[in-house]
Short mmCIF file of C-alpha atoms and ligand atoms in Angstrom, two decimals:
data_model
loop_
_atom_site.label_atom_id
_atom_site.label_comp_id
_atom_site.label_asym_id
_atom_site.label_seq_id
_atom_site.Cartn_x
_atom_site.Cartn_y
_atom_site.Cartn_z
CA MET P 1 0.12 -0.03 0.15
CA SER P 2 1.29 3.61 -0.81
CA GLU P 3 1.76 5.78 1.92
CA ILE P 4 -0.24 8.56 0.16
CA LYS P 5 -3.84 8.79 1.65
CA THR P 6 -5.08 12.10 0.16
CA ILE P 7 -3.69 13.67 -3.52
CA GLY P 8 -4.61 17.39 -4.24
CA VAL P 9 -4.93 18.44 -8.17
CA LEU P 10 -4.71 22.43 -9.73
CA THR P 11 -4.26 24.27 -13.10
CA SER P 12 -1.96 26.87 -13.06
CA GLY P 13 -0.84 29.43 -15.51
CA GLY P 14 -2.27 30.02 -18.78
CA ASP P 15 -5.38 27.27 -19.29
CA SER P 16 -5.29 24.58 -22.10
CA PRO P 17 -8.05 22.51 -23.58
CA GLY P 18 -7.34 19.02 -22.12
CA MET P 19 -6.82 20.27 -18.80
CA ASN P 20 -10.12 18.45 -17.77
CA ALA P 21 -9.56 15.44 -19.22
CA ALA P 22 -6.36 15.02 -16.96
CA ILE P 23 -8.14 16.23 -13.50
CA ARG P 24 -10.89 13.41 -14.47
CA ALA P 25 -8.33 10.85 -14.89
CA ILE P 26 -6.44 12.14 -11.77
CA VAL P 27 -9.85 11.59 -9.65
CA ARG P 28 -10.90 8.32 -11.28
CA ALA P 29 -7.19 6.93 -10.60
CA GLY P 30 -7.03 8.29 -7.35
CA ILE P 31 -10.40 6.63 -6.21
CA ALA P 32 -8.78 3.65 -8.42
CA ASN P 33 -6.11 3.39 -5.87
CA GLY P 34 -7.90 4.02 -2.35
CA LEU P 35 -6.98 7.60 -2.48
CA GLN P 36 -9.09 10.47 -1.45
CA VAL P 37 -8.51 13.22 -4.31
CA LYS P 38 -8.92 17.04 -3.86
CA GLY P 39 -9.08 20.02 -6.30
CA ILE P 40 -7.40 23.06 -5.31
CA CYS P 41 -9.41 25.87 -7.19
CA ARG P 42 -7.01 28.99 -8.76
CA GLY P 43 -3.68 27.51 -8.71
CA TYR P 44 -1.32 28.65 -5.95
CA ALA P 45 -3.79 31.66 -5.35
CA GLY P 46 -6.48 29.39 -4.51
CA LEU P 47 -4.37 27.20 -2.50
CA LEU P 48 -3.10 30.18 -0.52
CA GLY P 49 -6.98 31.02 0.16
CA SER P 50 -7.64 27.56 0.83
CA GLU P 51 -9.93 27.27 -1.89
CA ILE P 52 -10.08 23.25 -1.27
CA ILE P 53 -12.99 20.92 -2.75
CA ASP P 54 -13.31 17.56 -2.49
CA LEU P 55 -13.72 15.50 -5.91
CA ASP P 56 -15.47 12.27 -6.11
CA SER P 57 -15.98 10.42 -9.23
CA ARG P 58 -19.26 11.84 -10.12
CA SER P 59 -17.75 15.55 -9.79
CA VAL P 60 -15.52 14.85 -13.07
CA SER P 61 -18.16 13.19 -15.15
CA GLY P 62 -18.51 14.22 -18.69
CA ILE P 63 -15.62 17.03 -18.14
CA GLN P 64 -13.24 15.38 -20.62
CA SER P 65 -15.60 16.85 -23.68
CA ARG P 66 -15.12 20.10 -22.26
CA GLY P 67 -12.23 22.91 -22.58
CA GLY P 68 -10.80 25.05 -20.24
CA THR P 69 -10.24 23.92 -16.70
CA ILE P 70 -13.16 23.27 -13.68
CA LEU P 71 -10.66 24.10 -10.98
CA TYR P 72 -10.26 27.23 -12.49
CA THR P 73 -6.25 28.90 -13.11
CA ALA P 74 -4.63 31.73 -11.82
CA ARG P 75 -1.23 33.21 -11.75
CA CYS P 76 -0.16 34.30 -7.96
CA LYS P 77 2.68 37.03 -7.42
CA GLU P 78 2.99 35.74 -3.93
CA PHE P 79 4.29 32.26 -4.63
CA TYR P 80 7.51 33.66 -6.22
CA LYS P 81 8.61 34.48 -2.83
CA ALA P 82 9.70 31.87 0.14
CA GLU P 83 6.74 33.21 2.80
CA GLY P 84 3.97 32.45 0.31
CA ILE P 85 5.35 28.71 -0.46
CA ASP P 86 5.67 27.89 3.30
CA ARG P 87 2.43 29.20 3.64
CA GLY P 88 1.01 26.81 0.67
CA VAL P 89 2.74 24.09 2.14
CA GLN P 90 1.11 24.87 5.55
CA VAL P 91 -2.26 24.53 3.85
CA LEU P 92 -1.91 21.49 2.18
CA ARG P 93 -0.69 19.68 5.24
CA GLU P 94 -3.46 21.37 7.15
CA ASN P 95 -5.99 19.48 4.53
CA GLY P 96 -4.42 16.20 5.17
CA ILE P 97 -2.75 16.78 1.48
CA ASP P 98 0.34 14.59 1.26
CA GLY P 99 0.59 14.09 -2.65
CA LEU P 100 0.10 17.03 -4.98
CA VAL P 101 -0.30 17.25 -8.77
CA VAL P 102 0.65 20.68 -10.74
CA ILE P 103 -0.84 21.02 -14.09
CA GLY P 104 0.69 23.92 -15.55
CA GLY P 105 3.92 24.91 -17.46
CA ASP P 106 7.27 25.86 -16.29
CA GLY P 107 6.62 28.44 -14.09
CA SER P 108 4.43 26.07 -12.22
CA PHE P 109 6.48 23.86 -12.58
CA ARG P 110 8.98 25.99 -10.45
CA GLY P 111 6.22 26.44 -7.75
CA ALA P 112 5.97 22.33 -7.82
CA GLN P 113 9.69 22.16 -7.45
CA GLU P 114 9.63 24.30 -4.24
CA ILE P 115 6.80 22.21 -2.62
CA ALA P 116 8.68 18.95 -3.54
CA ALA P 117 11.71 20.75 -1.35
CA ARG P 118 9.58 21.48 1.57
CA GLY P 119 8.30 17.66 1.92
CA ILE P 120 5.08 17.17 -0.14
CA ASN P 121 5.55 14.72 -2.61
CA THR P 122 4.37 16.98 -5.94
CA ILE P 123 4.18 15.40 -9.61
CA GLY P 124 3.92 18.33 -12.85
CA ILE P 125 1.97 17.22 -16.17
CA PRO P 126 2.51 19.68 -18.75
CA GLY P 127 -0.81 21.61 -19.69
CA THR P 128 -0.16 24.56 -22.27
CA ILE P 129 -1.41 25.39 -26.06
CA ASP P 130 2.02 26.62 -26.73
CA LEU P 131 4.24 23.63 -26.51
CA ASP P 132 7.00 25.15 -24.97
CA ILE P 133 8.03 23.06 -22.74
CA ALA P 134 11.82 21.23 -23.28
CA CYS P 135 11.50 18.23 -22.14
CA THR P 136 8.25 17.00 -23.44
CA GLU P 137 7.01 16.32 -27.47
CA TYR P 138 3.51 16.82 -26.31
CA THR P 139 1.64 19.57 -24.14
CA ILE P 140 -1.85 19.29 -23.20
CA GLY P 141 -3.98 21.47 -25.63
CA PHE P 142 -1.21 22.35 -28.12
CA ASP P 143 -3.04 19.77 -30.60
CA THR P 144 -7.09 21.47 -29.94
CA ALA P 145 -4.84 24.99 -30.31
CA VAL P 146 -3.26 24.34 -33.58
CA ASN P 147 -6.39 22.40 -35.00
CA THR P 148 -8.42 25.60 -34.18
CA ALA P 149 -5.75 28.09 -35.39
CA MET P 150 -5.57 25.69 -38.85
CA ASP P 151 -9.67 26.05 -39.04
CA ALA P 152 -9.49 30.19 -38.59
CA ILE P 153 -6.88 30.30 -41.17
CA ASP P 154 -8.92 28.25 -43.60
CA LYS P 155 -11.50 30.63 -43.07
CA ILE P 156 -9.77 33.43 -43.57
CA THR P 157 -7.91 32.20 -46.63
CA ASP P 158 -11.16 31.75 -48.38
CA THR P 159 -12.45 35.40 -48.02
CA SER P 160 -8.60 36.69 -48.74
CA MET P 161 -8.85 34.68 -52.11
CA SER P 162 -12.36 36.26 -52.85
CA HIS P 163 -11.33 39.69 -52.34
CA GLU P 164 -7.63 38.81 -53.66
CA ARG P 165 -6.12 40.51 -50.74
CA CYS P 166 -3.20 39.57 -47.99
CA SER P 167 -3.75 38.37 -44.45
CA ILE P 168 -1.72 38.43 -42.00
CA ILE P 169 -2.78 36.04 -39.23
CA GLU P 170 -1.43 36.34 -35.64
CA VAL P 171 -1.45 32.90 -33.62
CA MET P 172 -0.56 32.43 -29.87
CA GLY P 173 2.27 30.64 -28.86
CA ARG P 174 3.99 33.40 -26.01
CA ASN P 175 7.60 33.24 -27.18
CA ALA P 176 7.42 29.64 -29.26
CA GLY P 177 6.60 29.43 -32.91
CA PHE P 178 5.17 26.34 -32.89
CA ILE P 179 1.56 26.88 -33.67
CA ALA P 180 2.71 29.06 -36.37
CA LEU P 181 4.98 26.56 -37.87
CA TRP P 182 2.72 23.89 -37.84
CA CYS P 183 0.05 26.24 -39.07
CA GLN P 184 2.22 26.99 -42.26
CA ILE P 185 2.80 23.55 -42.72
CA ALA P 186 -0.80 22.91 -42.49
CA ASN P 187 -2.21 25.81 -44.27
CA GLY P 188 0.48 27.16 -46.28
CA ALA P 189 1.33 30.53 -46.29
CA ASP P 190 3.52 32.69 -48.48
CA GLY P 191 5.61 33.63 -45.32
CA ILE P 192 5.73 33.03 -41.12
CA LEU P 193 7.32 35.15 -38.61
CA ILE P 194 8.29 33.05 -35.41
CA PRO P 195 10.74 34.09 -32.71
CA GLU P 196 13.18 31.37 -33.01
CA ALA P 197 14.23 32.72 -36.43
CA GLU P 198 17.59 34.09 -36.38
CA LYS P 199 16.42 36.89 -38.57
CA PHE P 200 13.52 38.42 -40.30
CA ASP P 201 13.63 40.11 -43.48
CA GLU P 202 10.50 42.13 -44.00
CA ARG P 203 12.15 42.99 -47.79
CA ASP P 204 12.49 39.19 -48.73
CA LEU P 205 8.58 38.64 -47.39
CA ILE P 206 7.49 41.92 -49.45
CA ASP P 207 9.89 40.21 -52.47
CA THR P 208 7.81 37.06 -52.06
CA ILE P 209 4.22 38.42 -52.19
CA LEU P 210 5.10 40.52 -55.00
CA SER P 211 6.71 37.71 -56.82
CA ASN P 212 3.92 35.23 -56.01
CA ARG P 213 1.55 37.95 -57.21
CA GLN P 214 3.65 37.85 -60.62
CA LYS P 215 3.42 34.44 -61.12
CA GLY P 216 -0.49 34.48 -60.45
CA LYS P 217 -1.14 34.19 -57.20
CA LYS P 218 -4.41 36.10 -56.00
CA HIS P 219 -4.46 35.78 -52.24
CA HIS P 220 -1.50 35.90 -49.56
CA ILE P 221 -1.40 34.42 -46.16
CA ILE P 222 1.41 35.73 -43.33
CA ILE P 223 1.42 33.89 -40.34
CA ASN P 224 2.74 36.09 -37.46
CA ALA P 225 3.38 34.50 -34.17
CA GLU P 226 2.47 36.40 -30.98
CA GLY P 227 5.39 38.31 -29.48
CA VAL P 228 7.14 39.16 -33.00
CA GLY P 229 5.99 42.46 -33.45
CA SER P 230 2.45 44.19 -34.09
CA SER P 231 0.56 42.21 -36.73
CA MET P 232 -1.30 45.87 -37.69
CA ARG P 233 1.16 47.94 -37.99
CA LEU P 234 2.96 44.82 -40.57
CA ALA P 235 -0.21 44.89 -42.58
CA ARG P 236 -0.15 48.59 -42.79
CA ARG P 237 3.97 48.65 -44.32
CA VAL P 238 2.73 45.25 -46.31
CA GLU P 239 -0.18 47.31 -48.18
CA ALA P 240 2.15 50.24 -48.74
CA ALA P 241 5.22 48.36 -50.11
CA THR P 242 2.99 46.18 -52.06
CA GLY P 243 -0.01 48.23 -53.12
CA ILE P 244 -2.38 44.82 -52.49
CA GLU P 245 -5.10 45.51 -49.79
CA THR P 246 -3.64 43.74 -46.71
CA ARG P 247 -5.62 42.75 -43.24
CA ALA P 248 -4.46 41.82 -39.95
CA THR P 249 -6.68 39.26 -37.88
CA ILE P 250 -5.81 38.37 -34.18
CA LEU P 251 -6.96 34.81 -33.52
CA GLY P 252 -6.57 35.61 -29.78
CA HIS P 253 -8.11 33.57 -27.17
CA ILE P 254 -10.19 31.48 -29.62
CA GLN P 255 -7.45 29.33 -29.64
CA ARG P 256 -7.43 28.37 -26.14
CA GLY P 257 -11.16 27.26 -25.90
CA GLY P 258 -13.22 24.70 -27.61
CA SER P 259 -13.66 20.65 -27.34
CA PRO P 260 -10.29 19.11 -26.90
CA THR P 261 -9.29 16.83 -29.70
CA ALA P 262 -8.93 13.04 -29.05
CA LYS P 263 -5.81 13.18 -29.13
CA ASP P 264 -5.49 16.01 -26.28
CA ARG P 265 -8.25 14.21 -24.15
CA VAL P 266 -6.39 10.58 -24.23
CA TYR P 267 -2.89 11.99 -23.76
CA ALA P 268 -4.37 14.38 -20.87
CA SER P 269 -5.97 11.29 -19.36
CA THR P 270 -2.93 8.92 -19.64
CA MET P 271 -0.76 11.47 -18.02
CA GLY P 272 -3.58 12.12 -15.40
CA ALA P 273 -3.50 8.65 -14.30
CA TYR P 274 0.29 8.24 -15.15
CA SER P 275 0.86 10.85 -12.39
CA VAL P 276 -1.20 8.97 -9.55
CA ASP P 277 0.72 5.91 -10.26
CA LEU P 278 4.15 8.04 -9.71
CA LEU P 279 2.66 9.32 -6.56
CA CYS P 280 1.55 5.56 -5.47
CA SER P 281 5.40 4.74 -5.83
CA GLY P 282 6.37 7.21 -3.73
CA ALA P 283 7.81 9.35 -6.41
CA THR P 284 8.16 13.10 -5.89
CA ASN P 285 9.53 16.35 -7.54
CA ARG P 286 9.04 14.70 -11.49
CA VAL P 287 7.48 15.72 -14.39
CA ILE P 288 5.93 13.74 -17.10
CA ALA P 289 6.63 13.82 -20.45
CA TYR P 290 6.03 12.23 -23.64
CA ARG P 291 9.42 11.44 -25.49
CA ASN P 292 10.15 8.93 -28.49
CA GLY P 293 6.46 7.79 -28.50
CA HIS P 294 6.19 7.07 -24.93
CA PHE P 295 4.93 8.50 -22.11
CA THR P 296 8.13 8.96 -19.17
CA ASP P 297 8.87 11.08 -16.40
CA LEU P 298 11.92 13.13 -15.56
CA ASP P 299 13.42 15.06 -12.33
CA ILE P 300 11.93 18.80 -12.34
CA ASP P 301 15.05 20.08 -12.07
CA GLU P 302 16.45 18.45 -15.22
CA ALA P 303 13.42 19.18 -17.29
CA LEU P 304 13.59 22.90 -16.27
CA ALA P 305 17.50 23.19 -17.33
CA MET P 306 16.63 21.83 -20.86
CA LYS P 307 16.16 24.04 -23.78
CA LYS P 308 13.83 23.64 -26.82
CA THR P 309 13.83 25.12 -30.18
CA ILE P 310 11.76 24.55 -33.18
CA ASP P 311 12.57 21.57 -35.24
CA GLU P 312 15.36 22.31 -37.87
CA TYR P 313 14.29 19.62 -40.55
CA GLN P 314 9.91 20.78 -39.97
CA PHE P 315 11.37 24.37 -40.24
CA LEU P 316 13.40 23.78 -43.54
CA VAL P 317 10.16 21.55 -44.97
CA SER P 318 7.57 24.44 -44.11
CA GLN P 319 9.89 26.57 -46.32
CA MET P 320 10.55 24.37 -49.24
CA ILE P 321 6.66 23.44 -49.17
CA GLY P 322 5.45 26.89 -48.82
CA GLN P 323 6.74 28.06 -52.18
CA TYR P 324 4.66 29.02 -54.87
P1 LIG E 1 3.40 28.63 -16.79
O1 LIG E 1 2.95 27.74 -15.74
O2 LIG E 1 2.11 28.39 -18.12
O3 LIG E 1 4.97 28.84 -16.86
P2 LIG E 1 3.56 31.13 -15.49
O4 LIG E 1 4.68 31.07 -15.63
O5 LIG E 1 2.79 32.36 -14.94
O6 LIG E 1 2.71 29.86 -16.29
O7 LIG E 1 3.36 30.38 -13.64
C1 LIG E 1 2.12 30.32 -13.37
C2 LIG E 1 2.27 30.10 -11.55
O8 LIG E 1 3.49 29.65 -11.09
C3 LIG E 1 2.82 31.67 -11.18
O9 LIG E 1 1.81 32.63 -11.29
C4 LIG E 1 3.51 31.40 -10.16
O10 LIG E 1 2.61 31.66 -8.88
C5 LIG E 1 4.05 30.17 -10.23
N1 LIG E 1 5.75 30.47 -10.31
C6 LIG E 1 5.75 30.56 -11.56
N2 LIG E 1 7.45 30.92 -11.23
C7 LIG E 1 7.63 30.40 -10.39
C8 LIG E 1 8.94 30.45 -9.49
N3 LIG E 1 10.18 30.80 -9.68
N4 LIG E 1 9.05 30.06 -7.84
C9 LIG E 1 7.63 29.68 -7.50
N5 LIG E 1 6.28 29.47 -8.22
C10 LIG E 1 6.40 30.08 -9.28
#
């Protein structure tokens, strides 16, 4: 029998579709292993406010098909300070929580690392639409988000084509260009702007649009990753330089919502169940990852020290097949 009797789960940082599937799996796997499961609402902020609820099997019924997180999420400044973390650990102990699962990104894992260092067994699950967690090839929500962006770009492409215009479409990703790169391959685009690219030459982009127009292309799509620069200003510059009507669309939070894809539901559920297995085996300070076709786990310290960049080959492919 495991020594752990009660586990807690929280979602932290940006929400992502599939988090609910992970929560459901944690609750159900926890109960199957004879554990009590508690939900901590609003991430670390809710932990400090003791916003803790009991979760049973029925309380998570059907949530795997819903985007967002039933536990709500938040950012919490107090958790950057030792006193805040000490208080959080005290609240966990007061509620009898001896194992914790944190679903979130790198920032949330730093909080999890601090909790683990104070003696509460803690496991991280990668949850972010941005895919920007170095230790894993999968993060909860990316698949749904990139499919949402792809559908939106298809729709914008239809109207862009009818009006023979140029469309600049801004996708999310914080400081990472994964959504943009996937969309360039999935949708086709005259160009992408991503934070990872060493240099971006606006003149090259304008020349590409002009040369594609000369070859007979009637519409143009530029995908701009959030964080590279203002899409509105870029649209004005492209229109001035090319003489082609250019509109900017910022997809925004639509990419965070919606019913999760099958992949997000299945992978998030697997990671949720895996986190319970880890807690039952006495593990702590681990983060779950998907690498080389397998679910696995790594030390959080090791995971946070890793660096991620876009796949060079994938980038080359996107450039090559994007040519008109
Ligand atoms: P994400 O988890 O998606 O990367 P953030 O970086 O906003 O999102 O982090 C979420 C929360 O995790 C923060 O609001 C804070 O409460 C906590 N956190 C982030 N960094 C640290 C840290 N270095 N130490 C303790 N807690 C942290």
